Amino acid sequence: MSFEIDYSTYTLSELQEAYSTIDKNAYPDRANEIMSRIQALLSDESNLETNKETRISDSNIASRDKVKFNGNGTEYFAIWIVNILLTILTLGIYSAWATVRTNRYFFSNTEIGSHRLNYLAKPIQILKGRIIAVLLLATYLVMASFYPVGGFVVLLIIFACMPYIVCFSMRFKMRMMSYRNIRFGFKMRFGRAFVVFVLFPILGIISLYLAFPWVMKKIDEFLYENMTYGDRTFIPKLSTGEYYAATLLSGLIGFISIVFSGIVFGIVAYAVNSIGIENSEVLGGVFAIVGMAFYLLGLLVASSFYTAYIRNHVYNNTRVEGVAVFESEVLTFPLAKLVLTNYFLLFLSLGLAYPWVMVRKAHFFANATTIVVLNDINNVIGANNADANATADEVVGAFDIDLSIG
Amino acid sequence: MDENLIIVKGDYFQHGSAACINAKLKFYASGLIFVELDNNTSFSINKDEISITNRLGSLPRELTLPNNDLIVIESDSLVDSWLSDGKRDISFFERSPKAVIASIMLVPLAFYFVFAIAIPAMAIAFAPAVPEWVVKQTTQQSMSILERTSLEPSKIDENLQNELKTEWQSLLYEMKLDHQDFTILFRDSDTFGANAFALPDGTIVFTDDLLKLVNYDKDILTAIFVHEVGHVEQHHSIRLIAQSIATSVAISYFFGDISGIFEVFIGTASTITSNQYTQEAEWEADNFALEKLQQTGRNPLDFAAGMQKFSELAPEMSDELQILLSSHPLTEDRIQNALDFSESNLDDLTLYIQNK
């Protein structure tokens, strides 16, 4: 059995992976080709490294600014509430227009080096995708309710289609965004997507989740290295160790908070019992709630730690070829505080504070991000692609498969 | 000097290039735009020839020329009214305080209408229309899963089982229902405890624990049986499935692009909604049972007596939260409903149970 493999689409790390696993006696030609490609890429890399160094040291920098988010909660509230009303009154049709307005509001209010991002999707693209997604979701729910086995089969099919769903939805997301009249893009590599989104997760489960941080890294790497800006590519240099560090440390924080709240709860319960205070049941209940609150706070800090750690790592180690370097300094406690206060805002306002919550979040992440734009951006040329379709994007949304690339 | 002339600064990008060129734009009342670029080129173009992004908040306006060159200019009221020719678009509502306040009041009403009126009405219309073979299929699948996982053969005396079955079959005949094909099963189950449930094709299951709970009182068991018949007769299972599917689709449609903590609220709202639907179904089945018991010359108090047994088994807190979080109405309220129906009070019920 023999088939052609196009190694030209492989990245350096994938080539190295391929070289270490290939049977060099059976396929000497392929092994040679891989090796020469590795060497070519390595020399490119070192050139780029020096280029990048000289560029930045030459102060060949167009701008070095914090990302600025110009939206405000009150303005967005008006847009949001009108969007919802019109969506219900039009039996959902307007939701496509609403989505475009919402996305445009957040994209075009994001300012990088005194220029804004632009959002290019047309409502009809969104509407088509949305109708298909609703039909798919309804089919799945009907199957699952009337034929549980059939519902399971539908889920399996969706899982098998994950590579396509991920690639198409990423391409749509990226293609609908432009900066300085140049579109972003996403290289669709279904084969690699199958490996990353289907095989690796299965491997992760077989390894009793021990390999999961590595799987997460592979997923992020796939998402970022296939992003493009005009004719330039994104280059992430992610480290598996950092993913393990993030996982272990956030796990440790979670564990400590569980133990701590358990101890507090135990001591108090014992004290209440032995003193024999009246209404000890009520008091016990109060302390159970306090213990629970400690526990939830611990989990919040743990998840904020993970989010901040990984985001910082990914941003600080990703650049756009000759165009931009990212810096991210999200801190754990401010992030936890943001999430907690947002939660309270939503709760106390019965959801009406949602627009302010979203704007606060956008401000927070913009404020923690610095983008160095290099002068070479003036030489970027737009790449021409066929129009992306919103279907896969919508399928992802409706089935709630969240790909965090925040 | 033309008084209607508007002059603004903008960023100019040629198609396919990220290089930014400073531009000066002059808008004439005639609809003509004169563009002067920093690289000493200039041209004029008519407003009809370019595509302009809608006004949204205070976002800059993006002017795309026929050759896909892009000009970005700041939004201000003069520019905006020149670009729109004074025509109103959706942003007019977004900046009108009246429209926003009206929206705040109308949105909850509209959601209430969708989830409390439109979806249930749709489900009620839809349930009887589901073909018989689909109902049979569904029931068989659920029943075979239940038989395998949580049901054991009954340990109740077979004579009693047969007696009840015979009596209930003739009662079914007496009630003159649309649906005639009922299957009555007795099963032992740890999972279900003291319980009875109906599947959409007319299969009604009683657990051994339920028979023990009511001391094998035939009248009470009959009352519970008629309640379960009510569920089948009114297509409750299919209706609830339809309601839950429609609710899920509607929720994911309206709130599909919302993620994170907001989902907690949506999940809670969805649970509460579906609890309202099941509580509604329980009330309908209760009232069905009470009416049929009376019609066939039985005592509706038997149903109250059955509920009384349940409340002794699991005392419940009667607070608002309980009502929201439970799939069934409060037992206390159901007893009261049965008492009201038979124009009795709690003392009558206690007496009735004692005399049994």
Coordinates of N, CA, C and O in Angstrom, one line a residue, chain A residues 233-292:
Chain A
T233 N 1.7 33.9 8.1 CA 1.2 32.9 9.0 C 1.5 33.2 10.5 O 2.4 33.9 10.8
F234 N 0.6 32.7 11.3 CA 0.9 32.8 12.8 C 1.9 31.7 13.1 O 1.8 30.6 12.6
I235 N 2.8 32.0 14.0 CA 3.8 31.0 14.4 C 3.8 30.9 15.9 O 4.3 31.7 16.7
P236 N 3.1 29.8 16.4 CA 3.1 29.6 17.9 C 4.3 28.7 18.2 O 4.6 27.7 17.5
K237 N 4.9 29.0 19.3 CA 6.0 28.1 19.8 C 5.6 27.7 21.3 O 6.0 28.3 22.2
L238 N 4.7 26.7 21.3 CA 4.2 26.4 22.6 C 5.0 25.3 23.3 O 5.6 24.5 22.6
S239 N 4.9 25.3 24.6 CA 5.7 24.3 25.3 C 4.8 23.3 26.1 O 3.9 23.8 26.9
T240 N 5.0 22.0 25.9 CA 4.2 21.0 26.6 C 4.3 21.2 28.1 O 3.3 21.1 28.9
G241 N 5.5 21.5 28.6 CA 5.8 21.7 30.0 C 4.9 22.7 30.6 O 4.4 22.5 31.7
E242 N 4.7 23.8 29.9 CA 3.8 24.9 30.5 C 2.4 24.4 30.7 O 1.7 24.8 31.6
Y243 N 1.9 23.6 29.7 CA 0.5 23.1 29.9 C 0.4 22.1 31.1 O -0.6 22.1 31.8
Y244 N 1.5 21.3 31.3 CA 1.5 20.5 32.5 C 1.6 21.3 33.8 O 0.9 21.0 34.7
A245 N 2.4 22.4 33.7 CA 2.5 23.2 34.9 C 1.2 23.9 35.2 O 0.7 23.9 36.4
A246 N 0.5 24.4 34.2 CA -0.8 25.0 34.4 C -1.8 24.1 35.0 O -2.5 24.4 35.9
T247 N -1.8 22.8 34.4 CA -2.8 21.8 34.9 C -2.5 21.4 36.3 O -3.4 21.4 37.2
L248 N -1.2 21.1 36.6 CA -0.8 20.7 38.0 C -1.1 21.7 39.0 O -1.6 21.5 40.1
L249 N -0.6 23.0 38.7 CA -0.7 24.0 39.7 C -2.2 24.4 39.9 O -2.6 24.5 41.1
S250 N -3.0 24.4 38.9 CA -4.4 24.8 39.1 C -5.1 23.6 39.8 O -6.0 23.8 40.7
G251 N -4.7 22.4 39.5 CA -5.2 21.2 40.3 C -4.9 21.3 41.7 O -5.7 21.0 42.6
L252 N -3.6 21.7 42.0 CA -3.2 21.9 43.4 C -4.0 22.9 44.1 O -4.4 22.7 45.3
I253 N -4.3 24.1 43.5 CA -5.1 25.1 44.1 C -6.5 24.6 44.4 O -7.0 24.7 45.5
G254 N -7.0 23.8 43.4 CA -8.4 23.2 43.7 C -8.3 22.3 44.8 O -9.2 22.3 45.7
F255 N -7.3 21.4 44.9 CA -7.2 20.4 45.9 C -7.1 21.1 47.3 O -7.8 20.7 48.3
I256 N -6.2 22.1 47.4 CA -6.0 22.8 48.7 C -7.3 23.4 49.1 O -7.7 23.3 50.3
S257 N -8.1 24.0 48.2 CA -9.3 24.7 48.6 C -10.3 23.6 49.1 O -11.1 23.9 50.0
I258 N -10.3 22.4 48.5 CA -11.3 21.4 49.0 C -10.9 21.0 50.4 O -11.7 20.9 51.3
V259 N -9.6 20.7 50.6 CA -9.1 20.3 51.9 C -9.4 21.3 52.9 O -9.9 21.1 54.0
F260 N -9.1 22.6 52.6 CA -9.2 23.7 53.5 C -10.7 23.9 53.9 O -11.0 24.0 55.1
S261 N -11.6 23.9 52.9 CA -13.0 24.1 53.2 C -13.5 22.9 54.0 O -14.3 23.0 54.9
G262 N -13.0 21.7 53.7 CA -13.4 20.5 54.5 C -13.0 20.6 56.0 O -13.7 20.4 56.9
I263 N -11.7 21.1 56.2 CA -11.2 21.3 57.6 C -12.0 22.3 58.3 O -12.5 22.1 59.4
V264 N -12.2 23.5 57.6 CA -13.0 24.6 58.3 C -14.4 24.0 58.7 O -14.8 24.2 59.8
F265 N -15.0 23.3 57.7 CA -16.3 22.8 58.0 C -16.3 21.8 59.1 O -17.2 21.9 60.0
G266 N -15.3 20.9 59.1 CA -15.2 19.9 60.1 C -15.1 20.5 61.5 O -15.8 20.1 62.5
I267 N -14.1 21.4 61.6 CA -13.8 22.0 62.9 C -15.1 22.7 63.5 O -15.5 22.5 64.6
V268 N -15.7 23.5 62.6 CA -16.9 24.2 63.0 C -18.0 23.3 63.4 O -18.6 23.4 64.5
A269 N -18.2 22.3 62.6 CA -19.3 21.3 62.9 C -19.0 20.7 64.3 O -19.9 20.5 65.1
Y270 N -17.7 20.3 64.6 CA -17.3 19.7 65.8 C -17.6 20.6 67.0 O -18.2 20.3 68.0
A271 N -17.1 21.9 66.8 CA -17.3 22.9 67.8 C -18.7 23.1 68.2 O -19.1 23.1 69.3
V272 N -19.6 23.3 67.1 CA -21.0 23.5 67.3 C -21.6 22.4 68.1 O -22.4 22.5 69.1
N273 N -21.2 21.1 67.7 CA -21.8 19.9 68.3 C -21.4 19.8 69.8 O -22.2 19.6 70.7
S274 N -20.1 20.0 70.1 CA -19.6 19.8 71.4 C -20.1 20.9 72.4 O -20.3 20.6 73.6
I275 N -20.2 22.1 71.9 CA -20.7 23.2 72.8 C -22.2 23.0 73.1 O -22.7 23.3 74.1
G276 N -22.9 22.5 72.1 CA -24.3 22.2 72.3 C -25.1 23.5 72.2 O -26.0 23.7 73.1
I277 N -24.8 24.3 71.3 CA -25.5 25.6 71.1 C -26.9 25.3 70.7 O -27.2 24.3 70.0
E278 N -27.9 26.1 71.1 CA -29.2 25.9 70.7 C -29.3 26.2 69.2 O -28.5 27.0 68.6
N279 N -30.2 25.7 68.5 CA -30.4 25.8 67.1 C -29.1 25.4 66.3 O -28.7 26.0 65.3
S280 N -28.4 24.4 66.9 CA -27.2 24.0 66.2 C -27.3 23.5 64.8 O -26.4 23.7 64.0
E281 N -28.6 23.1 64.5 CA -28.8 22.7 63.1 C -28.7 23.9 62.1 O -28.1 23.8 61.1
V282 N -29.3 24.9 62.6 CA -29.3 26.2 61.7 C -27.9 26.7 61.6 O -27.4 27.0 60.5
L283 N -27.2 26.7 62.7 CA -25.8 27.2 62.7 C -25.0 26.3 61.8 O -24.2 26.8 61.0
G284 N -25.2 25.0 61.9 CA -24.4 24.0 61.1 C -24.7 24.3 59.6 O -23.8 24.3 58.8
G285 N -26.0 24.6 59.3 CA -26.4 24.9 57.9 C -25.6 26.1 57.4 O -25.1 26.1 56.3
V286 N -25.5 27.1 58.3 CA -24.8 28.4 57.9 C -23.4 28.1 57.5 O -22.9 28.5 56.5
F287 N -22.7 27.3 58.4 CA -21.3 27.0 58.2 C -21.1 26.1 57.0 O -20.1 26.2 56.3
A288 N -22.1 25.2 56.7 CA -22.0 24.4 55.5 C -22.0 25.3 54.3 O -21.3 25.1 53.3
I289 N -22.8 26.3 54.3 CA -22.9 27.3 53.2 C -21.6 28.0 53.1 O -21.0 28.1 52.0
V290 N -21.0 28.4 54.2 CA -19.7 29.1 54.2 C -18.6 28.2 53.6 O -17.8 28.6 52.8
G291 N -18.6 26.9 54.1 CA -17.7 26.0 53.6 C -17.8 25.8 52.1 O -16.8 25.8 51.4
M292 N -19.1 25.7 51.6 CA -19.3 25.6 50.2 C -18.8 26.8 49.4 O -18.2 26.7 48.3

